[in-house]
Short mmCIF file of C-alpha atoms in Angstrom, two decimals:
data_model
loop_
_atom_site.label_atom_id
_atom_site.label_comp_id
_atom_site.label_asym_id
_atom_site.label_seq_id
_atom_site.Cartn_x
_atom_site.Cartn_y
_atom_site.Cartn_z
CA UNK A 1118 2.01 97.29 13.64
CA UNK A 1119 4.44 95.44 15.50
CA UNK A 1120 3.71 97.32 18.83
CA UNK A 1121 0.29 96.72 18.33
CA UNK A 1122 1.08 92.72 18.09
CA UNK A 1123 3.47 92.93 21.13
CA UNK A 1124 0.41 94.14 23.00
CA UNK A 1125 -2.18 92.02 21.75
CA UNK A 1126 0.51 89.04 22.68
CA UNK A 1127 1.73 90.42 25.95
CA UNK A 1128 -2.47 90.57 26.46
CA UNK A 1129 -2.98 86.92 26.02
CA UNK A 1130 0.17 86.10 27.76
CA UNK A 1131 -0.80 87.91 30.82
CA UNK A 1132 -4.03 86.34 31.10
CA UNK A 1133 -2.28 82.84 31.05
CA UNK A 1134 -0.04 84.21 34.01
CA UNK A 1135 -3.23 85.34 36.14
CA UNK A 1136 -5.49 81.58 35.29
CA UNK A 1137 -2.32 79.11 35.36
CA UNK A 1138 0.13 80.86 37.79
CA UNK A 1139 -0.88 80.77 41.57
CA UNK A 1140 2.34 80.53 43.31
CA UNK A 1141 5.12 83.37 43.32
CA UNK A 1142 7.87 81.59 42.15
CA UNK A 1143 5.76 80.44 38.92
CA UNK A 1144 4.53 84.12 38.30
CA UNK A 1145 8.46 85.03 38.21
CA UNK A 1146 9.48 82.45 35.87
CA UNK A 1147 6.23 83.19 33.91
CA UNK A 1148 7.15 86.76 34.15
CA UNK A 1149 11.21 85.95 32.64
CA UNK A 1150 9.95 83.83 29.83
CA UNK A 1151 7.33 86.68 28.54
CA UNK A 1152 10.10 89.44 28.90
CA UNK A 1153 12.43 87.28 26.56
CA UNK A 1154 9.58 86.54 24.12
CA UNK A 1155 8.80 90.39 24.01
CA UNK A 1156 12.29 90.82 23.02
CA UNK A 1157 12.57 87.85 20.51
CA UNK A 1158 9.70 89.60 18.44
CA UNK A 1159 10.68 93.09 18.87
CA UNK A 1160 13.77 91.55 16.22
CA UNK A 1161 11.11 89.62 13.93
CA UNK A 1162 9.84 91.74 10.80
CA UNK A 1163 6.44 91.78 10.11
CA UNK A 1164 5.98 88.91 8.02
CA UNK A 1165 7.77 86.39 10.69
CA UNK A 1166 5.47 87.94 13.26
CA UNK A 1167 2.18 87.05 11.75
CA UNK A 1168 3.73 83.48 10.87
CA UNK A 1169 4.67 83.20 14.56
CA UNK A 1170 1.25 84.22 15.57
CA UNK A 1171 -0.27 82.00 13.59
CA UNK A 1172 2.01 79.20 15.00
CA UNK A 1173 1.04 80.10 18.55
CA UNK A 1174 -2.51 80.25 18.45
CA UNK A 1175 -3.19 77.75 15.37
CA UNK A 1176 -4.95 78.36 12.53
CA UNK A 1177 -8.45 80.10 12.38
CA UNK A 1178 -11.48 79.74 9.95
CA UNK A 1179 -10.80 82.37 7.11
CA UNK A 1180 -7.77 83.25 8.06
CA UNK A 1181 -5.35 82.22 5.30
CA UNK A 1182 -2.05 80.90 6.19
CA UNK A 1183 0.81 83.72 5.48
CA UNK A 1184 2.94 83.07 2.44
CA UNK A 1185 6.95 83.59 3.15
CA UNK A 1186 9.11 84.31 0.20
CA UNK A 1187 12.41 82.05 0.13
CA UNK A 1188 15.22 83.46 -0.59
CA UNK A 1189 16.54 82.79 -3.78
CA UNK A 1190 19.62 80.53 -4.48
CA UNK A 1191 22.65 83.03 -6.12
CA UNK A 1192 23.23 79.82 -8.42
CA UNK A 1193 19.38 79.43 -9.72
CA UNK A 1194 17.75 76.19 -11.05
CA UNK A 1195 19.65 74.97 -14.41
CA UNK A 1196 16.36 72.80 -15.22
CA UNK A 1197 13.97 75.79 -14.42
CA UNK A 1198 15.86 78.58 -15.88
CA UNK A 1199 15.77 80.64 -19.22
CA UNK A 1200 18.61 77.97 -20.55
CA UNK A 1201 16.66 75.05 -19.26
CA UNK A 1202 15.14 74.17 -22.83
CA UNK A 1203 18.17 73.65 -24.34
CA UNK A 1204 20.25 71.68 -21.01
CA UNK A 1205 17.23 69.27 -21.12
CA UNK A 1206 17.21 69.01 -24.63
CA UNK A 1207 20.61 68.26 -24.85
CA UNK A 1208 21.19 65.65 -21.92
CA UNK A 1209 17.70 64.24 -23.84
CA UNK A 1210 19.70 64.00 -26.99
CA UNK A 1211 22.82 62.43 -25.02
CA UNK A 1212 21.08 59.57 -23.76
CA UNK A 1213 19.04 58.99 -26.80
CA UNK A 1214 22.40 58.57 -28.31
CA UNK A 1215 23.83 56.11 -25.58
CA UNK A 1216 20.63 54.00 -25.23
CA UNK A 1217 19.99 53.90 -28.94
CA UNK A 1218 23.37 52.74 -30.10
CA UNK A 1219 23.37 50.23 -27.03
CA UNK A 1220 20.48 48.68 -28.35
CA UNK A 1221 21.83 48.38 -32.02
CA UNK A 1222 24.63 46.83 -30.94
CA UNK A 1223 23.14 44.40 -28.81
CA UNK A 1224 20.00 43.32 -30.93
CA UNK A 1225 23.18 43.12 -34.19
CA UNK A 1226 25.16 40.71 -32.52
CA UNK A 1227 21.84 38.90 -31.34
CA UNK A 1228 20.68 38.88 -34.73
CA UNK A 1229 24.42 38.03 -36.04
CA UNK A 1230 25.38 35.16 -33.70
CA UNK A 1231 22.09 33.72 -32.93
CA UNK A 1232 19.48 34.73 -35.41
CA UNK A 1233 15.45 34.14 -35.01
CA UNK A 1234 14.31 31.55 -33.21
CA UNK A 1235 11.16 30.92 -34.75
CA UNK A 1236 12.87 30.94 -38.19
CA UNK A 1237 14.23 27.32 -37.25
CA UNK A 1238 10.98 26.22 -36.61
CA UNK A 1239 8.83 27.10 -40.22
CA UNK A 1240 8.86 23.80 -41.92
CA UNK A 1241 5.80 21.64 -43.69
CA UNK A 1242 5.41 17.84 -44.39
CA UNK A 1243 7.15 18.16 -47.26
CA UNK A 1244 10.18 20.17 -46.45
CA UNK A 1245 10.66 16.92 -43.41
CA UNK A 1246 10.19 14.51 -45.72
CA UNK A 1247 12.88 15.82 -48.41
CA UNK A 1248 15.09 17.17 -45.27
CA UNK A 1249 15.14 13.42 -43.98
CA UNK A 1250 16.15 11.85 -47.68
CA UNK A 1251 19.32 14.46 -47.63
CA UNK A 1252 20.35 13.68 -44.41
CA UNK A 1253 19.49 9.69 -44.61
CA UNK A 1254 21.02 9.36 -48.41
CA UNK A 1255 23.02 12.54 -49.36
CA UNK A 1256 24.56 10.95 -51.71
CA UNK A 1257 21.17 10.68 -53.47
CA UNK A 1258 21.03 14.57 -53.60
CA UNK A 1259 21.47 15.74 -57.08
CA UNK A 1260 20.20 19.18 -56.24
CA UNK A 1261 22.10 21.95 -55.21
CA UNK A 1262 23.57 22.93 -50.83
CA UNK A 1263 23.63 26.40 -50.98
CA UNK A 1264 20.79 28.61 -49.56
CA UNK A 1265 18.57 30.88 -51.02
CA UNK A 1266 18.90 34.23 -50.15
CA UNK A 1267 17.03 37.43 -50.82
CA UNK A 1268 16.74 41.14 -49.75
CA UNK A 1269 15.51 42.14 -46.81
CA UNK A 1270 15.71 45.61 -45.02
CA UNK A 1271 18.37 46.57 -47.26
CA UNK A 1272 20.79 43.74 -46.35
CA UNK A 1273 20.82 39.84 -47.82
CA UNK A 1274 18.65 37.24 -45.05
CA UNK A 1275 17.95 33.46 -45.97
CA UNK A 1276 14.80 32.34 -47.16
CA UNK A 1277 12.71 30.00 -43.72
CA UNK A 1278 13.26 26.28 -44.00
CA UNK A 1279 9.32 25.95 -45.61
CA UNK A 1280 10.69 27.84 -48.84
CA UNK A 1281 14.76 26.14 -48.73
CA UNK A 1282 15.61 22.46 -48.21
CA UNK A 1283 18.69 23.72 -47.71
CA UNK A 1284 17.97 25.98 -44.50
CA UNK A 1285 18.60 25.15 -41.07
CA UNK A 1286 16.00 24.16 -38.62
CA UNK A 1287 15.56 22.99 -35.40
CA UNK A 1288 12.29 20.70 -35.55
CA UNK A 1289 13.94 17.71 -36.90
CA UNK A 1290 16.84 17.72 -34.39
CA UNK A 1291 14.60 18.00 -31.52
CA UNK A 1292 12.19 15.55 -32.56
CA UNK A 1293 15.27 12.97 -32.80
CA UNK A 1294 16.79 13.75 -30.11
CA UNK A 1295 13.22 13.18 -28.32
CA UNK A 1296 13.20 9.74 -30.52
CA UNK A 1297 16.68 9.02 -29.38
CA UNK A 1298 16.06 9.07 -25.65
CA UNK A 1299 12.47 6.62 -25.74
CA UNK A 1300 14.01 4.33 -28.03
CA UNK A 1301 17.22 4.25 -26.03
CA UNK A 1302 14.98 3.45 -22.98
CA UNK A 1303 13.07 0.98 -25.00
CA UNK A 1304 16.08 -0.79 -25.12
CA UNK A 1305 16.98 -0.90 -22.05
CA UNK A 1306 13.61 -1.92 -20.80
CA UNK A 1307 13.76 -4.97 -23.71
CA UNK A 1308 17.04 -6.36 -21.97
CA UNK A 1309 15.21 -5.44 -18.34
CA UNK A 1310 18.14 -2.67 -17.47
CA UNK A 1311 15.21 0.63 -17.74
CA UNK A 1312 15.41 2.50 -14.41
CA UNK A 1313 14.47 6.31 -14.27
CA UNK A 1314 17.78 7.14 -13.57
CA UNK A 1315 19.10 5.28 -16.20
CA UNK A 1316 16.96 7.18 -18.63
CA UNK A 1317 18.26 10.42 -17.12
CA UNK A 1318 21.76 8.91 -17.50
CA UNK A 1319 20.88 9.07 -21.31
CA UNK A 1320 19.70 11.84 -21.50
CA UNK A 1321 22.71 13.58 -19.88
CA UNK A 1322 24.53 11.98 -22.40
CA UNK A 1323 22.57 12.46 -25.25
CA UNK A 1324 22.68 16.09 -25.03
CA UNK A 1325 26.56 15.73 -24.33
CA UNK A 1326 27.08 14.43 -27.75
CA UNK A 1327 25.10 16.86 -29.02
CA UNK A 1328 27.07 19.63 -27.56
CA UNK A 1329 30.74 17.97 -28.62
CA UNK A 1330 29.20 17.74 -31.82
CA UNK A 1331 28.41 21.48 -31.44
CA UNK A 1332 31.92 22.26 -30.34
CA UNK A 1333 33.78 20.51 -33.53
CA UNK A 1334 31.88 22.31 -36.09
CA UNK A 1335 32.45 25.54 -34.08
CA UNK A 1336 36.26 24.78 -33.42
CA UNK A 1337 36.84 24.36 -37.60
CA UNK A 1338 35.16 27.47 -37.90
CA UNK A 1339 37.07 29.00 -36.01
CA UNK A 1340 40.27 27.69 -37.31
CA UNK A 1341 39.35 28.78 -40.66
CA UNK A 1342 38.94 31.86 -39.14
CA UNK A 1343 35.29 31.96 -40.03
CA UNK A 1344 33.12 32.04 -36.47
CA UNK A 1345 30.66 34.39 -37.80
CA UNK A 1346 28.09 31.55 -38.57
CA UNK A 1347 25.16 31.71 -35.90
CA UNK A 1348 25.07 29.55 -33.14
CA UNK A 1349 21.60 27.96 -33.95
CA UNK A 1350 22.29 27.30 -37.23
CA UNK A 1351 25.49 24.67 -35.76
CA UNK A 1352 23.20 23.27 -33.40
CA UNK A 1353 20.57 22.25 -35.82
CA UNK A 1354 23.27 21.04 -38.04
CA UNK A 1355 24.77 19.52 -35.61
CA UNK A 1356 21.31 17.82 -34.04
CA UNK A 1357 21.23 16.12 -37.39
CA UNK A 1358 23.07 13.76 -35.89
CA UNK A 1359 20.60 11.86 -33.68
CA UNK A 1360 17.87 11.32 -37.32
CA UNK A 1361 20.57 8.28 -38.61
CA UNK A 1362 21.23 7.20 -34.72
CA UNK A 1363 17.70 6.73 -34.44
CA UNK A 1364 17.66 4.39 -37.48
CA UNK A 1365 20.53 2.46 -35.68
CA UNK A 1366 19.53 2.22 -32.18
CA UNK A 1367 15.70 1.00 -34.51
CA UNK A 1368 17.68 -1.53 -36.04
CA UNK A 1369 19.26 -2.76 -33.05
CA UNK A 1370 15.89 -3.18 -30.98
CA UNK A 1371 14.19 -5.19 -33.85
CA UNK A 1372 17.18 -7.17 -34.97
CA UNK A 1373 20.59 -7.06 -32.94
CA UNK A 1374 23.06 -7.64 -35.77
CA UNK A 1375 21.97 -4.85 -38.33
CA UNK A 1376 22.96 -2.49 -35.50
CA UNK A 1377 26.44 -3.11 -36.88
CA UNK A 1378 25.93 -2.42 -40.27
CA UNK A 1379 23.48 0.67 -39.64
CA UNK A 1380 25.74 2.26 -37.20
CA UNK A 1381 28.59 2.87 -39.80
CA UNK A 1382 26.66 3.82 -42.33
CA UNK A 1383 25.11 6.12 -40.12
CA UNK A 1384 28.62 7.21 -39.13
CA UNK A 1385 28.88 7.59 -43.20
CA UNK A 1386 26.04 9.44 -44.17
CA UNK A 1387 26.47 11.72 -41.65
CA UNK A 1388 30.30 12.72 -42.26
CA UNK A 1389 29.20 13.59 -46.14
CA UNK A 1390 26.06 15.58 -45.37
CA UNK A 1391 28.49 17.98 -42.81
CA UNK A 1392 31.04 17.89 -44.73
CA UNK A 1393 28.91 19.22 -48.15
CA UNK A 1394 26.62 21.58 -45.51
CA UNK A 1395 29.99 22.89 -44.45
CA UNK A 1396 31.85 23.27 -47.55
CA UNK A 1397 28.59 24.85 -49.49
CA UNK A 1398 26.94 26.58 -47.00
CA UNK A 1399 28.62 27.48 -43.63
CA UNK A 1400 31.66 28.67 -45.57
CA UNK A 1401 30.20 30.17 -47.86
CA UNK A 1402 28.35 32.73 -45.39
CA UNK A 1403 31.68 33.48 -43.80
CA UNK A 1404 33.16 33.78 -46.80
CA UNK A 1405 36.40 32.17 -45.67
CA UNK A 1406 38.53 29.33 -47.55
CA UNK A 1407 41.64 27.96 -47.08
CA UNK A 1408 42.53 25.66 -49.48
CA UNK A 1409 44.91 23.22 -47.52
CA UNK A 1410 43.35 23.49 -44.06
CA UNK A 1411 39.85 23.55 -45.29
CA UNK A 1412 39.78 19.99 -46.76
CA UNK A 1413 41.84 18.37 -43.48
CA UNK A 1414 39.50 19.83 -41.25
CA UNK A 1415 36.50 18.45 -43.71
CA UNK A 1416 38.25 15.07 -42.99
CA UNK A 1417 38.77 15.33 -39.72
CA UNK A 1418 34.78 16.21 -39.46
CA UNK A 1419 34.08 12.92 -40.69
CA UNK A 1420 36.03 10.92 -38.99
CA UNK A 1421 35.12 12.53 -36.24
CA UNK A 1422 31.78 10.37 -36.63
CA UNK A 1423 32.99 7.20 -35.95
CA UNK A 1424 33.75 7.56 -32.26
CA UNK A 1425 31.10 10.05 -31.60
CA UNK A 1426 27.83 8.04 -33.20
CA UNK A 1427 29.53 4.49 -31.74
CA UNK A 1428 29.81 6.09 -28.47
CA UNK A 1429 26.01 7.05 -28.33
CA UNK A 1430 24.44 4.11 -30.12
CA UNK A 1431 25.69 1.87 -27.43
CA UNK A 1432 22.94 1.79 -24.92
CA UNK A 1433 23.85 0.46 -21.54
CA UNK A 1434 23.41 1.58 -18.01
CA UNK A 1435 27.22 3.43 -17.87
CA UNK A 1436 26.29 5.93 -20.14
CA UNK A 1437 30.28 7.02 -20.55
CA UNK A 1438 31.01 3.43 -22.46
#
């Protein structure tokens, strides 16, 4: 078979010599490269030889191109193998177990430190209204401050803010903090002092208070050694803050003297509701007291107030006095 090839292609080869070579010296190099091509596929087995055939003179209608075995790697496919089942079962169950406890961990410490979002935001009518008298007058409350808690997925979770006045939410604190900033620009545009930037000036500092506020409750947590309160449940506590400033910064636009007696009653009423939300409830879900510290830090708290309420009830174009 392979003779019969080298004739067949010594055939064809010599009838490109006779068409395409004219001159000697191309008939001699003709000649040389035939000779060394005769001798290449005198070394080829059969199976190269029809491949190189086919290369040569291109593929023909029904003839099918000839299939090559590779060799075989001495180390064989580990994924394709008789053991492949159980490698791909068991990198399968490897990363399962990676991924998987990854994403325990990081939706427990979501759900630890930060909680639901749109649980801060399930109120009613009524749960403002009565959420507004404990902050306003909490000396009025003759109800209980701890939270209501039931079962849920095996563990203990707090009931939404629409079934416990005492819950945390974040609609009131917005919505005075929104109240904060027009009626601090009201002001300003009463004593003819509004400017946009002004406005943004207050704002800036509105939300400053807001986070100092955030920082002392979260400092005397932490000094109690109890800083596994979520996050949103200080800020709403601490965005309780700006409900009694608007009542001030209110008083102040319709009459200017009852801005100082609002403001420290504000300052008042304030202190007492963080202080009993502190002592009843945030300490209570750490489940952390210290009998000495815990009442100097609630008075510290407090008087904490003072400085911090004064500082953003006074309206005025330099928003750091």
């Amino acid at each position: 078979m392979v003779t019969r090839a080298n004739q067949i292609f010594r055939y064809f080869s010599t009838l490109d010599l006779i068409h395409f070579c004219n001159s000697p010296e191309l008939s001699r190099r003709r000649t040389d490269q035939i000779n060394r091509r005769s001798k290449a596929i005198d070394l080829l087995s059969p199976s190269q030889l029809l491949s190189e055939m086919y290369n040569n003179m291109g593929p023909q209608p029904g003839m099918p191109m000839p299939q090559v075995n590779p060799q075989p790697s001495p180390f064989g496919n580990p994924f394709s193998g008789p053991g492949s089942g159980l490698i791909r079962s068991g990198l399968g169950a490897y990363g399962e177990k990676i991924f998987g406890s990854s994403s325990e961990y990081v939706q427990s410490n979501i759900s630890r430190y930060f909680s639901d979002p749109q649980y801060y935001f399930q109120v009613n009518d009524q749960y403002v209204r009565n959420k507004l008298k404990i902050v306003l007058l909490p000396f009025l409350h003759r109800g209980h401050w701890t939270r209501i808690s039931e079962p849920v997925g095996g563990r203990l979770s707090y009931k939404p803010p629409i079934y416990d006045i005492n819950a945390p939410d974040l609609y009131i604190p917005l919505m005075a903090f929104g109240t904060y900033v027009v009626l601090a620009g009201l002001s300003l545009g009463l004593y003819g002092k509004f400017t946009p930037e002004a406005l943004n000036w207050l704002f800036v500092k509105g939300m400053v208070g807001w986070f100092l506020q955030v920082m002392l409750l979260k400092i005397t947590l932490l000094s109690l050694g109890s800083g596994e309160a979520p996050l949103l449940d200080i800020v709403a506590y601490a965005g309780y803050t700006f409900t009694g400033l608007c009542l001030a910064v209110l008083g102040k636009i319709i009459w200017g003297y009852s801005y100082y007696v609002l403001i420290p009653w504000t300052c008042i009423c304030t202190g007492v509701f963080l202080v009993k939300t502190m002592k009843r409830v945030l300490f209570a879900e750490s489940r952390s007291y210290v009998s000495s510290r815990h009442h100097y830090l609630l008075i510290f708290v407090a008087l904490a107030q003072f400085p911090l309420l004064i500082w953003l009830g006074n309206i005025s174009v330099n928003w750091l006095f």
